[in-house]
JSON list of N, CA and C in Angstrom, two decimals:
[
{"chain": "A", "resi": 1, "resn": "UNK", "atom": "N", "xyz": [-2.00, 6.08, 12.55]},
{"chain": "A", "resi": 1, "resn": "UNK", "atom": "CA", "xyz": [-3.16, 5.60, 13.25]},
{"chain": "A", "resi": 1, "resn": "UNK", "atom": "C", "xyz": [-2.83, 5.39, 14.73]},
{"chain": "A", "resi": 2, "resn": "UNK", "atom": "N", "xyz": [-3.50, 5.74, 15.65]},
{"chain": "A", "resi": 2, "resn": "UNK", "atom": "CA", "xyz": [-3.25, 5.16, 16.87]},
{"chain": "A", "resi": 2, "resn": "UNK", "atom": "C", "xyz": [-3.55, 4.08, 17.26]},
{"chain": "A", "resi": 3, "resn": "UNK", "atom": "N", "xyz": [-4.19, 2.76, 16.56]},
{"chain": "A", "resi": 3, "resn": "UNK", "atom": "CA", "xyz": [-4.45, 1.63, 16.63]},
{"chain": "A", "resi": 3, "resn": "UNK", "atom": "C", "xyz": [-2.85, 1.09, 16.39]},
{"chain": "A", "resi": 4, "resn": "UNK", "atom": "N", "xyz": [-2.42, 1.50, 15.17]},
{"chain": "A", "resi": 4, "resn": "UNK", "atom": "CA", "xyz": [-1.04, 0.66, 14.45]},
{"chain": "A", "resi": 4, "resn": "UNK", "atom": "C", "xyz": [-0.70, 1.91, 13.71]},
{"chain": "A", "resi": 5, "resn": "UNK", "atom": "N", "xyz": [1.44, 1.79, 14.98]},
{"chain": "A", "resi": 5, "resn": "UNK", "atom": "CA", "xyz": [2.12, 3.02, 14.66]},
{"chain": "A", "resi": 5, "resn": "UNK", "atom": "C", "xyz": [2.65, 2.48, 12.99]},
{"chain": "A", "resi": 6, "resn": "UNK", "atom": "N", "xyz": [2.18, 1.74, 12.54]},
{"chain": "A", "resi": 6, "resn": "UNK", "atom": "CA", "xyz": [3.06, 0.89, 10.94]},
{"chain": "A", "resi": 6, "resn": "UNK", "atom": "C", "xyz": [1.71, 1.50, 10.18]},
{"chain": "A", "resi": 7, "resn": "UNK", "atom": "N", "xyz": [0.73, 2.31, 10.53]},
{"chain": "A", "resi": 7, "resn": "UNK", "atom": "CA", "xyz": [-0.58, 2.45, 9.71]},
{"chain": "A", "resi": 7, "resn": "UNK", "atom": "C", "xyz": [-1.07, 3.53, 9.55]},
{"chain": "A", "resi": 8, "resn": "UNK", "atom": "N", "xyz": [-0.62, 3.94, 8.24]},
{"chain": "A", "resi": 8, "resn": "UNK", "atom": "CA", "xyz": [-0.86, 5.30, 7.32]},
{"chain": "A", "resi": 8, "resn": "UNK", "atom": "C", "xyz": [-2.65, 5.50, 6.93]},
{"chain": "A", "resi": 9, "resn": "UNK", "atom": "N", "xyz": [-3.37, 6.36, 7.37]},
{"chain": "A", "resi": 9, "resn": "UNK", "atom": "CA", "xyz": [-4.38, 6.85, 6.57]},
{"chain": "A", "resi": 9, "resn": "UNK", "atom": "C", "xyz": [-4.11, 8.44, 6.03]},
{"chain": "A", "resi": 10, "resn": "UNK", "atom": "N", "xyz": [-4.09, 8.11, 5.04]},
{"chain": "A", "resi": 10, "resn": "UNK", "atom": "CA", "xyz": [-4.08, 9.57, 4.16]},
{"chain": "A", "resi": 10, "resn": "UNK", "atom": "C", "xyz": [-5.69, 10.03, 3.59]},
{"chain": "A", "resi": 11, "resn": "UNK", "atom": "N", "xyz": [-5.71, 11.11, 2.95]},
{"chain": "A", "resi": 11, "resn": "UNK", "atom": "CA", "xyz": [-7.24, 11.12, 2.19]},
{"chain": "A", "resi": 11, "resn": "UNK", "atom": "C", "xyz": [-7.75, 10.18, 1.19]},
{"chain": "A", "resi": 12, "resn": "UNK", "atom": "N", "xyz": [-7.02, 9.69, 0.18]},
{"chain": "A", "resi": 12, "resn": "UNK", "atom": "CA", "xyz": [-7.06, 8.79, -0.59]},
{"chain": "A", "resi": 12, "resn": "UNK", "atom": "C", "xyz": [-6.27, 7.28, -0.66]},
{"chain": "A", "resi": 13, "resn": "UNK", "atom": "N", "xyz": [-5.84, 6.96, 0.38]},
{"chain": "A", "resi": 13, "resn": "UNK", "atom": "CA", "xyz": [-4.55, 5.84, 0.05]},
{"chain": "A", "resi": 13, "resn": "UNK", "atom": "C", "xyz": [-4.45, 5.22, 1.76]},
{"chain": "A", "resi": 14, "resn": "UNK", "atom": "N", "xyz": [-4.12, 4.55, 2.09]},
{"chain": "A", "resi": 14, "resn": "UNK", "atom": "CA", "xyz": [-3.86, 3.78, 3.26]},
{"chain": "A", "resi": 14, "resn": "UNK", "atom": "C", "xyz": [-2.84, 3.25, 3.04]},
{"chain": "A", "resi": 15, "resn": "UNK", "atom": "N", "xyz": [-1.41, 3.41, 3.72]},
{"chain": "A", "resi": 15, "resn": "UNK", "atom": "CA", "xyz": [-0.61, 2.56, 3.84]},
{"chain": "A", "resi": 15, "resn": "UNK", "atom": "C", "xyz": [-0.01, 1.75, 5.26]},
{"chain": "A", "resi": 16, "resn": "UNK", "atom": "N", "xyz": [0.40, 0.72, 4.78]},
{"chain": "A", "resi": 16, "resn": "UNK", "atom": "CA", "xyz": [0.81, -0.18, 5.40]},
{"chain": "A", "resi": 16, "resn": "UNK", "atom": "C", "xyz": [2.50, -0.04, 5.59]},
{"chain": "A", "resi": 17, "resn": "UNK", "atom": "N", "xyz": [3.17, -0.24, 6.48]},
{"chain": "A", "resi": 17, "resn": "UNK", "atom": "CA", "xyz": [4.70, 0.03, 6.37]},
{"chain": "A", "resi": 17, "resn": "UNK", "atom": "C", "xyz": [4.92, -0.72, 7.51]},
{"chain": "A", "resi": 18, "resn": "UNK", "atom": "N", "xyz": [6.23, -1.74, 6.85]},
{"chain": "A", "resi": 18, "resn": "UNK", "atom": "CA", "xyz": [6.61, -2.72, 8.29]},
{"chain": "A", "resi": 18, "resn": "UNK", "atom": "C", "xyz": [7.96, -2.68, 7.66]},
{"chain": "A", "resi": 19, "resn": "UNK", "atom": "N", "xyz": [8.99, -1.97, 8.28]},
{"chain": "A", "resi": 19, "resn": "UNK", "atom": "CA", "xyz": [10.84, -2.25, 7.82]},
{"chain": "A", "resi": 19, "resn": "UNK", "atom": "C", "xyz": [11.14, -2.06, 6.09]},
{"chain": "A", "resi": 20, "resn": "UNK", "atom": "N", "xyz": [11.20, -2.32, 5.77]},
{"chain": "A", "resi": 20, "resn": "UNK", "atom": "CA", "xyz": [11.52, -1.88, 4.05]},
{"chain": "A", "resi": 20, "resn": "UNK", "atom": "C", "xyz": [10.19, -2.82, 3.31]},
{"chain": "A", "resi": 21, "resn": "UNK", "atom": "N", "xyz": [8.89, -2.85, 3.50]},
{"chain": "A", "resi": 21, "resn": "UNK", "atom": "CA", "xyz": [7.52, -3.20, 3.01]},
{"chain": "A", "resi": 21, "resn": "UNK", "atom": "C", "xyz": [7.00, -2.39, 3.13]},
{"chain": "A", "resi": 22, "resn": "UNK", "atom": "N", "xyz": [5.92, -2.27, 2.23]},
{"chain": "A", "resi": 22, "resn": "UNK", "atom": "CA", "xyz": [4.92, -1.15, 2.12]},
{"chain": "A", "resi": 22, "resn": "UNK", "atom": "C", "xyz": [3.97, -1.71, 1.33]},
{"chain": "A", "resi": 23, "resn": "UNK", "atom": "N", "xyz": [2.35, -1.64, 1.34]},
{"chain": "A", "resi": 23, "resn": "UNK", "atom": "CA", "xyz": [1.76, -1.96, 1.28]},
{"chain": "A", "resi": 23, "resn": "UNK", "atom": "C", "xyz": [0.69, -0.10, 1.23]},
{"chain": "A", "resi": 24, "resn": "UNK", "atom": "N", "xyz": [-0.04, -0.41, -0.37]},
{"chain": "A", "resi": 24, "resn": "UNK", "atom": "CA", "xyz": [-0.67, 0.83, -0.20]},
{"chain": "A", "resi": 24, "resn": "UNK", "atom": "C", "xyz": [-2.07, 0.50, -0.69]},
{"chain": "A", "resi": 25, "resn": "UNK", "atom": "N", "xyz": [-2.99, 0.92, -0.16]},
{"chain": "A", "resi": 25, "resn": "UNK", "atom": "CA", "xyz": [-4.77, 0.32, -0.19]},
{"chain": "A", "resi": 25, "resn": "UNK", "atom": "C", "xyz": [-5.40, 1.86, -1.13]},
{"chain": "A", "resi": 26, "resn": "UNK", "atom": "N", "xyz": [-6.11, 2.02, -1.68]},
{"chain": "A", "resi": 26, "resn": "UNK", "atom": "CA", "xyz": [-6.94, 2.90, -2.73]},
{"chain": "A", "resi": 26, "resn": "UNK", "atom": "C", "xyz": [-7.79, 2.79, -3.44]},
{"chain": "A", "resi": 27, "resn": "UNK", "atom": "N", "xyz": [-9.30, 2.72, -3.43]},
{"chain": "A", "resi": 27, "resn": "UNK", "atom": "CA", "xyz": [-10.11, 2.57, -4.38]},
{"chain": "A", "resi": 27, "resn": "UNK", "atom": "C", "xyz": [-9.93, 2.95, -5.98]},
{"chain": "A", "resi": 28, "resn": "UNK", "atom": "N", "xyz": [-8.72, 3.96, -6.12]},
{"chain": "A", "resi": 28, "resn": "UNK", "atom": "CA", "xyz": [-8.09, 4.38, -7.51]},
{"chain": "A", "resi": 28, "resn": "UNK", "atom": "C", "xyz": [-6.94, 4.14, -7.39]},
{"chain": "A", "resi": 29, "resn": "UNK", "atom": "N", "xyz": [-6.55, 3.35, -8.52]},
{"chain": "A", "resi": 29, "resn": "UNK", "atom": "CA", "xyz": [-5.02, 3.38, -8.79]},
{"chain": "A", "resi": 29, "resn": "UNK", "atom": "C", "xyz": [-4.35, 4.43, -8.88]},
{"chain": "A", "resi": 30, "resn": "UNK", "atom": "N", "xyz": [-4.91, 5.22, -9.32]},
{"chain": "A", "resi": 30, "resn": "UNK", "atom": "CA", "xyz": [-4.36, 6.39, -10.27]},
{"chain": "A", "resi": 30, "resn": "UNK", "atom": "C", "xyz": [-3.53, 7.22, -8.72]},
{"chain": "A", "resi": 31, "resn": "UNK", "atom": "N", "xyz": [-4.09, 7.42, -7.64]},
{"chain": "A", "resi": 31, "resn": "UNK", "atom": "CA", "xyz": [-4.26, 7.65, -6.18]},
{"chain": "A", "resi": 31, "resn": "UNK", "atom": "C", "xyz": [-2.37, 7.17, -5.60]},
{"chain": "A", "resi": 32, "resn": "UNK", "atom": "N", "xyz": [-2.60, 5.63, -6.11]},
{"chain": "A", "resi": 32, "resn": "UNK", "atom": "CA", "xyz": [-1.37, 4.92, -5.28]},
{"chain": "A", "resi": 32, "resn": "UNK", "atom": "C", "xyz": [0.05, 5.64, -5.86]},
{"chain": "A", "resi": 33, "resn": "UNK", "atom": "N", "xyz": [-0.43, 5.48, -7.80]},
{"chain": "A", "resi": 33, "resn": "UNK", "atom": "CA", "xyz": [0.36, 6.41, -8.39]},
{"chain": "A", "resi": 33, "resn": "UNK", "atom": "C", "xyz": [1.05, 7.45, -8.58]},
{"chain": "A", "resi": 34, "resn": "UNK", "atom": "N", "xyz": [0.45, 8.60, -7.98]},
{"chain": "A", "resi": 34, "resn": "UNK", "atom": "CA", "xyz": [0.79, 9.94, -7.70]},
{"chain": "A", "resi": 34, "resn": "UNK", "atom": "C", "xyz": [1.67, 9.92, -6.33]},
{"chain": "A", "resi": 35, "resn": "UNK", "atom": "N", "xyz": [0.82, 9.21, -5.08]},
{"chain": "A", "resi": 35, "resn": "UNK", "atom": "CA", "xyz": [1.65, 9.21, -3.83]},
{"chain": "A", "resi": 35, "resn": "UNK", "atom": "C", "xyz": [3.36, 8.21, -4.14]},
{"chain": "A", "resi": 36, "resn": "UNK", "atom": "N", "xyz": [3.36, 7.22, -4.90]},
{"chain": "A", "resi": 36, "resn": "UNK", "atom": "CA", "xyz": [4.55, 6.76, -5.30]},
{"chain": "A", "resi": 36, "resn": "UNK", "atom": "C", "xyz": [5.33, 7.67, -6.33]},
{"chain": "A", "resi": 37, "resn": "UNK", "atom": "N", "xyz": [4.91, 8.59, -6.88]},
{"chain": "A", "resi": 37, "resn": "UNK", "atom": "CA", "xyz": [5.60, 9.49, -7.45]},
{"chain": "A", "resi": 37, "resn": "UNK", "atom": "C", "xyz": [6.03, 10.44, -6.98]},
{"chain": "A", "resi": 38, "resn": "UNK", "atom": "N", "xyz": [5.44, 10.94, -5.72]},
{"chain": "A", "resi": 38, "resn": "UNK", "atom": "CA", "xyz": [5.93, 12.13, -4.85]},
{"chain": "A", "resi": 38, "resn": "UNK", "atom": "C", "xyz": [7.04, 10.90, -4.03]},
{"chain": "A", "resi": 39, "resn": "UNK", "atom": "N", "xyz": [6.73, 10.47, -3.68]},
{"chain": "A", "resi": 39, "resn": "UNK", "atom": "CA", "xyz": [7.79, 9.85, -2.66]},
{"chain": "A", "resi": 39, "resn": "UNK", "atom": "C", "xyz": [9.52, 9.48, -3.65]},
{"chain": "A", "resi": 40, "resn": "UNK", "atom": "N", "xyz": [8.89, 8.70, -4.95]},
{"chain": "A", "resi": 40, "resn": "UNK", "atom": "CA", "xyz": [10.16, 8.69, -5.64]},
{"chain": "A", "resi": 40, "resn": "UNK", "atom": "C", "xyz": [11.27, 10.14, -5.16]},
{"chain": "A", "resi": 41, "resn": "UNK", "atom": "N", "xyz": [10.45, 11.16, -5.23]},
{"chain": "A", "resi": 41, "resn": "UNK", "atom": "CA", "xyz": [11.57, 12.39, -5.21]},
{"chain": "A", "resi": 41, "resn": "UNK", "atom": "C", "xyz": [12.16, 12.64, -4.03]},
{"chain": "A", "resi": 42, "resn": "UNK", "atom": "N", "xyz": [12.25, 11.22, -2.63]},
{"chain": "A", "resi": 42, "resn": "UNK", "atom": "CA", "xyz": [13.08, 11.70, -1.49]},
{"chain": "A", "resi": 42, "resn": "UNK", "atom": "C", "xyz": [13.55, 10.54, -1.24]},
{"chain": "A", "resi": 43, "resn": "UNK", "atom": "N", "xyz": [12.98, 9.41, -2.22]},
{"chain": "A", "resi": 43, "resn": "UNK", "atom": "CA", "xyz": [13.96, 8.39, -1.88]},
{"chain": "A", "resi": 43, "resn": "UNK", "atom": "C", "xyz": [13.79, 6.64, -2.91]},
{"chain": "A", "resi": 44, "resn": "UNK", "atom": "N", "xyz": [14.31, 6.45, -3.19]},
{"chain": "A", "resi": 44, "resn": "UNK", "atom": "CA", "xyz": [14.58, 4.85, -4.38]},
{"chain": "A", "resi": 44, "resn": "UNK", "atom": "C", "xyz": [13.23, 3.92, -3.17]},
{"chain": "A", "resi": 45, "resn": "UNK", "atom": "N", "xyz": [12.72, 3.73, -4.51]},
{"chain": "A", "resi": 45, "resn": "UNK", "atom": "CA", "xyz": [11.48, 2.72, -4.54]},
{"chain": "A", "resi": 45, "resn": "UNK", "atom": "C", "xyz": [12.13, 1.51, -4.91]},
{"chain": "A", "resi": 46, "resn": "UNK", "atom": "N", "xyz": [11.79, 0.52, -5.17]},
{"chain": "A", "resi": 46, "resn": "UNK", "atom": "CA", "xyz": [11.37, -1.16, -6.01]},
{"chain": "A", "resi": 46, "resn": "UNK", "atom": "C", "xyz": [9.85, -1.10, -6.35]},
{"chain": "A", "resi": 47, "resn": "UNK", "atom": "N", "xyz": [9.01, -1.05, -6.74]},
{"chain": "A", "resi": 47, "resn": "UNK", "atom": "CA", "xyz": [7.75, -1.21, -6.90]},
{"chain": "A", "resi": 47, "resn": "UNK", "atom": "C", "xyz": [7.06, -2.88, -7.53]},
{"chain": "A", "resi": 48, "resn": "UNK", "atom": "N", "xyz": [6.38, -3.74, -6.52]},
{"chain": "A", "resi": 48, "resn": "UNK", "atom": "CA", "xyz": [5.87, -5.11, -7.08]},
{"chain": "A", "resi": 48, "resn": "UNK", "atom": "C", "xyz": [4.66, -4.73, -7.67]},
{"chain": "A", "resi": 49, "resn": "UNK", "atom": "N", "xyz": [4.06, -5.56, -8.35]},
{"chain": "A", "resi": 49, "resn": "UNK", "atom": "CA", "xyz": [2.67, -5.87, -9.04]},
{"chain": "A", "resi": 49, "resn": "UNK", "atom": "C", "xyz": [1.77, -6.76, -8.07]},
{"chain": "A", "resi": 50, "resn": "UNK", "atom": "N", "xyz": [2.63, -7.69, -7.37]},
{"chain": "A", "resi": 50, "resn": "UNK", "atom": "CA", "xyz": [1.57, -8.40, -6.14]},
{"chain": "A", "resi": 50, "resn": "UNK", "atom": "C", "xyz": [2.49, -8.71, -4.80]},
{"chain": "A", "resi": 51, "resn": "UNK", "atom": "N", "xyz": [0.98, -8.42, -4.51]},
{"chain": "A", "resi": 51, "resn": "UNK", "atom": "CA", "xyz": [1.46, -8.97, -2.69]},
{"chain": "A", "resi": 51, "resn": "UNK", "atom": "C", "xyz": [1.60, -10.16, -1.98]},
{"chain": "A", "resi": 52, "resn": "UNK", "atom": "N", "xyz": [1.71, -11.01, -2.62]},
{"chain": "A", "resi": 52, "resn": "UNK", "atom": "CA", "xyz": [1.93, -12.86, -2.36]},
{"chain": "A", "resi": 52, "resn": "UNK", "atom": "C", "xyz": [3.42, -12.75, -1.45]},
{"chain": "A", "resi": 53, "resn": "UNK", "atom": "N", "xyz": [4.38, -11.56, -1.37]},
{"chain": "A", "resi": 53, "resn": "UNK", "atom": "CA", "xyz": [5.34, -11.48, -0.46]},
{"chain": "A", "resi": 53, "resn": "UNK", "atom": "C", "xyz": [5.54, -10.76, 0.32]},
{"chain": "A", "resi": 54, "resn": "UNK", "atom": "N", "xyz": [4.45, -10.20, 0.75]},
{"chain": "A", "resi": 54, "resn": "UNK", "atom": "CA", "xyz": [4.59, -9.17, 1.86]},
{"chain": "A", "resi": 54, "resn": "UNK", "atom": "C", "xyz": [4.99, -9.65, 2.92]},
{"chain": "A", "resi": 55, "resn": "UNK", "atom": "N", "xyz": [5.49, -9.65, 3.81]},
{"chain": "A", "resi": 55, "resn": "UNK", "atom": "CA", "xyz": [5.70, -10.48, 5.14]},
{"chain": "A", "resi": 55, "resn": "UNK", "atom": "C", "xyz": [5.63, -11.78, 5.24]},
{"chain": "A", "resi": 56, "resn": "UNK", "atom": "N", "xyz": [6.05, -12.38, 4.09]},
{"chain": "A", "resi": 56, "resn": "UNK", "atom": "CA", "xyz": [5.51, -13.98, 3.86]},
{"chain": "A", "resi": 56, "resn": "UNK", "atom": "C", "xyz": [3.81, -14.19, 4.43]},
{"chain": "A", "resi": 57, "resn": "UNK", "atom": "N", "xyz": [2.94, -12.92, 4.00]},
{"chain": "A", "resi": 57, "resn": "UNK", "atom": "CA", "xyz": [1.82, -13.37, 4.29]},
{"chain": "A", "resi": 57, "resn": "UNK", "atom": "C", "xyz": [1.80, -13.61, 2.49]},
{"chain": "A", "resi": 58, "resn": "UNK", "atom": "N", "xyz": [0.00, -14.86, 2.84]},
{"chain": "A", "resi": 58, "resn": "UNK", "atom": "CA", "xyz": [-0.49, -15.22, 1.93]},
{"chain": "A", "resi": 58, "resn": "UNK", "atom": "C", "xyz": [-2.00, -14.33, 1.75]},
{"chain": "A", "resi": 59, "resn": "UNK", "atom": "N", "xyz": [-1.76, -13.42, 0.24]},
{"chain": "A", "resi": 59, "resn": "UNK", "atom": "CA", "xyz": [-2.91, -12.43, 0.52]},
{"chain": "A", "resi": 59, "resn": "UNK", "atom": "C", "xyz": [-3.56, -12.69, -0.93]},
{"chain": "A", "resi": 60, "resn": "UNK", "atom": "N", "xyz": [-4.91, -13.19, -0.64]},
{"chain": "A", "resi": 60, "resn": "UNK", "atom": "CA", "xyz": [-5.78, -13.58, -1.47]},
{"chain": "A", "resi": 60, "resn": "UNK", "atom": "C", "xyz": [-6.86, -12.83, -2.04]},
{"chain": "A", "resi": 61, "resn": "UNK", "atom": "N", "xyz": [-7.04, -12.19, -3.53]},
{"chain": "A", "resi": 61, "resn": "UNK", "atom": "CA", "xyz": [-7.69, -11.45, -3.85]},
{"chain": "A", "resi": 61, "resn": "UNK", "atom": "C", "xyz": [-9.06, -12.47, -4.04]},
{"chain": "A", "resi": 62, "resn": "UNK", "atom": "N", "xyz": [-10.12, -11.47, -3.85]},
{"chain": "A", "resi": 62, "resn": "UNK", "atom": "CA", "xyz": [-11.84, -11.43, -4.01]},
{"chain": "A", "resi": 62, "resn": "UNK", "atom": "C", "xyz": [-12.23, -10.02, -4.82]},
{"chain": "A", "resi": 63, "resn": "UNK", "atom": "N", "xyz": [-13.13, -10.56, -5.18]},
{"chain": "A", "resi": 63, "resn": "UNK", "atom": "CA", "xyz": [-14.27, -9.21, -6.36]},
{"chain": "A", "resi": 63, "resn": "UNK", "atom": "C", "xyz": [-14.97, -8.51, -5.33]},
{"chain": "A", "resi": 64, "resn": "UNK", "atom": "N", "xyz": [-14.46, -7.42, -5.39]},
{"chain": "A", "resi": 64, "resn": "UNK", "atom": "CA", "xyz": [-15.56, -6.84, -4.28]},
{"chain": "A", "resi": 64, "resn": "UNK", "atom": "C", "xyz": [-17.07, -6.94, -4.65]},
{"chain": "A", "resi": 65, "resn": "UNK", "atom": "N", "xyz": [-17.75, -6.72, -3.48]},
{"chain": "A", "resi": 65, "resn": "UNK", "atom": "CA", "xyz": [-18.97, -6.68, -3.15]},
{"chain": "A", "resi": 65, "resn": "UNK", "atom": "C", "xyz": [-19.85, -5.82, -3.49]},
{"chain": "A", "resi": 66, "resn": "UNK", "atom": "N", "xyz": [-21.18, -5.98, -4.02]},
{"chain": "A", "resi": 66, "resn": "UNK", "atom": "CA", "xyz": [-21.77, -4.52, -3.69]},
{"chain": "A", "resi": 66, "resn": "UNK", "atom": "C", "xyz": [-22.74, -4.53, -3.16]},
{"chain": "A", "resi": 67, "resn": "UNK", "atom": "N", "xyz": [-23.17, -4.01, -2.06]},
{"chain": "A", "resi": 67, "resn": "UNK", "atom": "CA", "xyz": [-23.87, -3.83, -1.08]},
{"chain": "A", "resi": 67, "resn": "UNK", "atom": "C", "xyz": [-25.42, -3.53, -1.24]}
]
């Protein structure tokens, strides 16, 4: 992104990357899945279930909306 050099838009997935964090956004899981599976093959993951430690931010889920 040219807003934020740490800010991935792909076609399906948005990531976030700050030093060994990563943070990946997708209306389908299935989406985050595949891009963490291509990447496994150039280099060792850890993979979390939540983001309560990302940068010692505090990140609070909501139900999305519908408009």
């Amino acid at each position: 992104s040219n807003a934020d050099q740490c800010l991935f838009v792909l076609d399906k997935v948005i990531c976030l990357v700050y030093v060994d964090d990563t943070l990946f956004f997708a209306q389908n899981e299935e989406d985050i899945a595949t891009l963490i599976a291509d990447l496994r093959t150039e280099m060792e993951l850890e993979e979390e279930d939540d983001v309560a430690g990302f940068l010692g931010v505090h990140i609070e889920r909501r139900p999305s909306f519908a408009s």
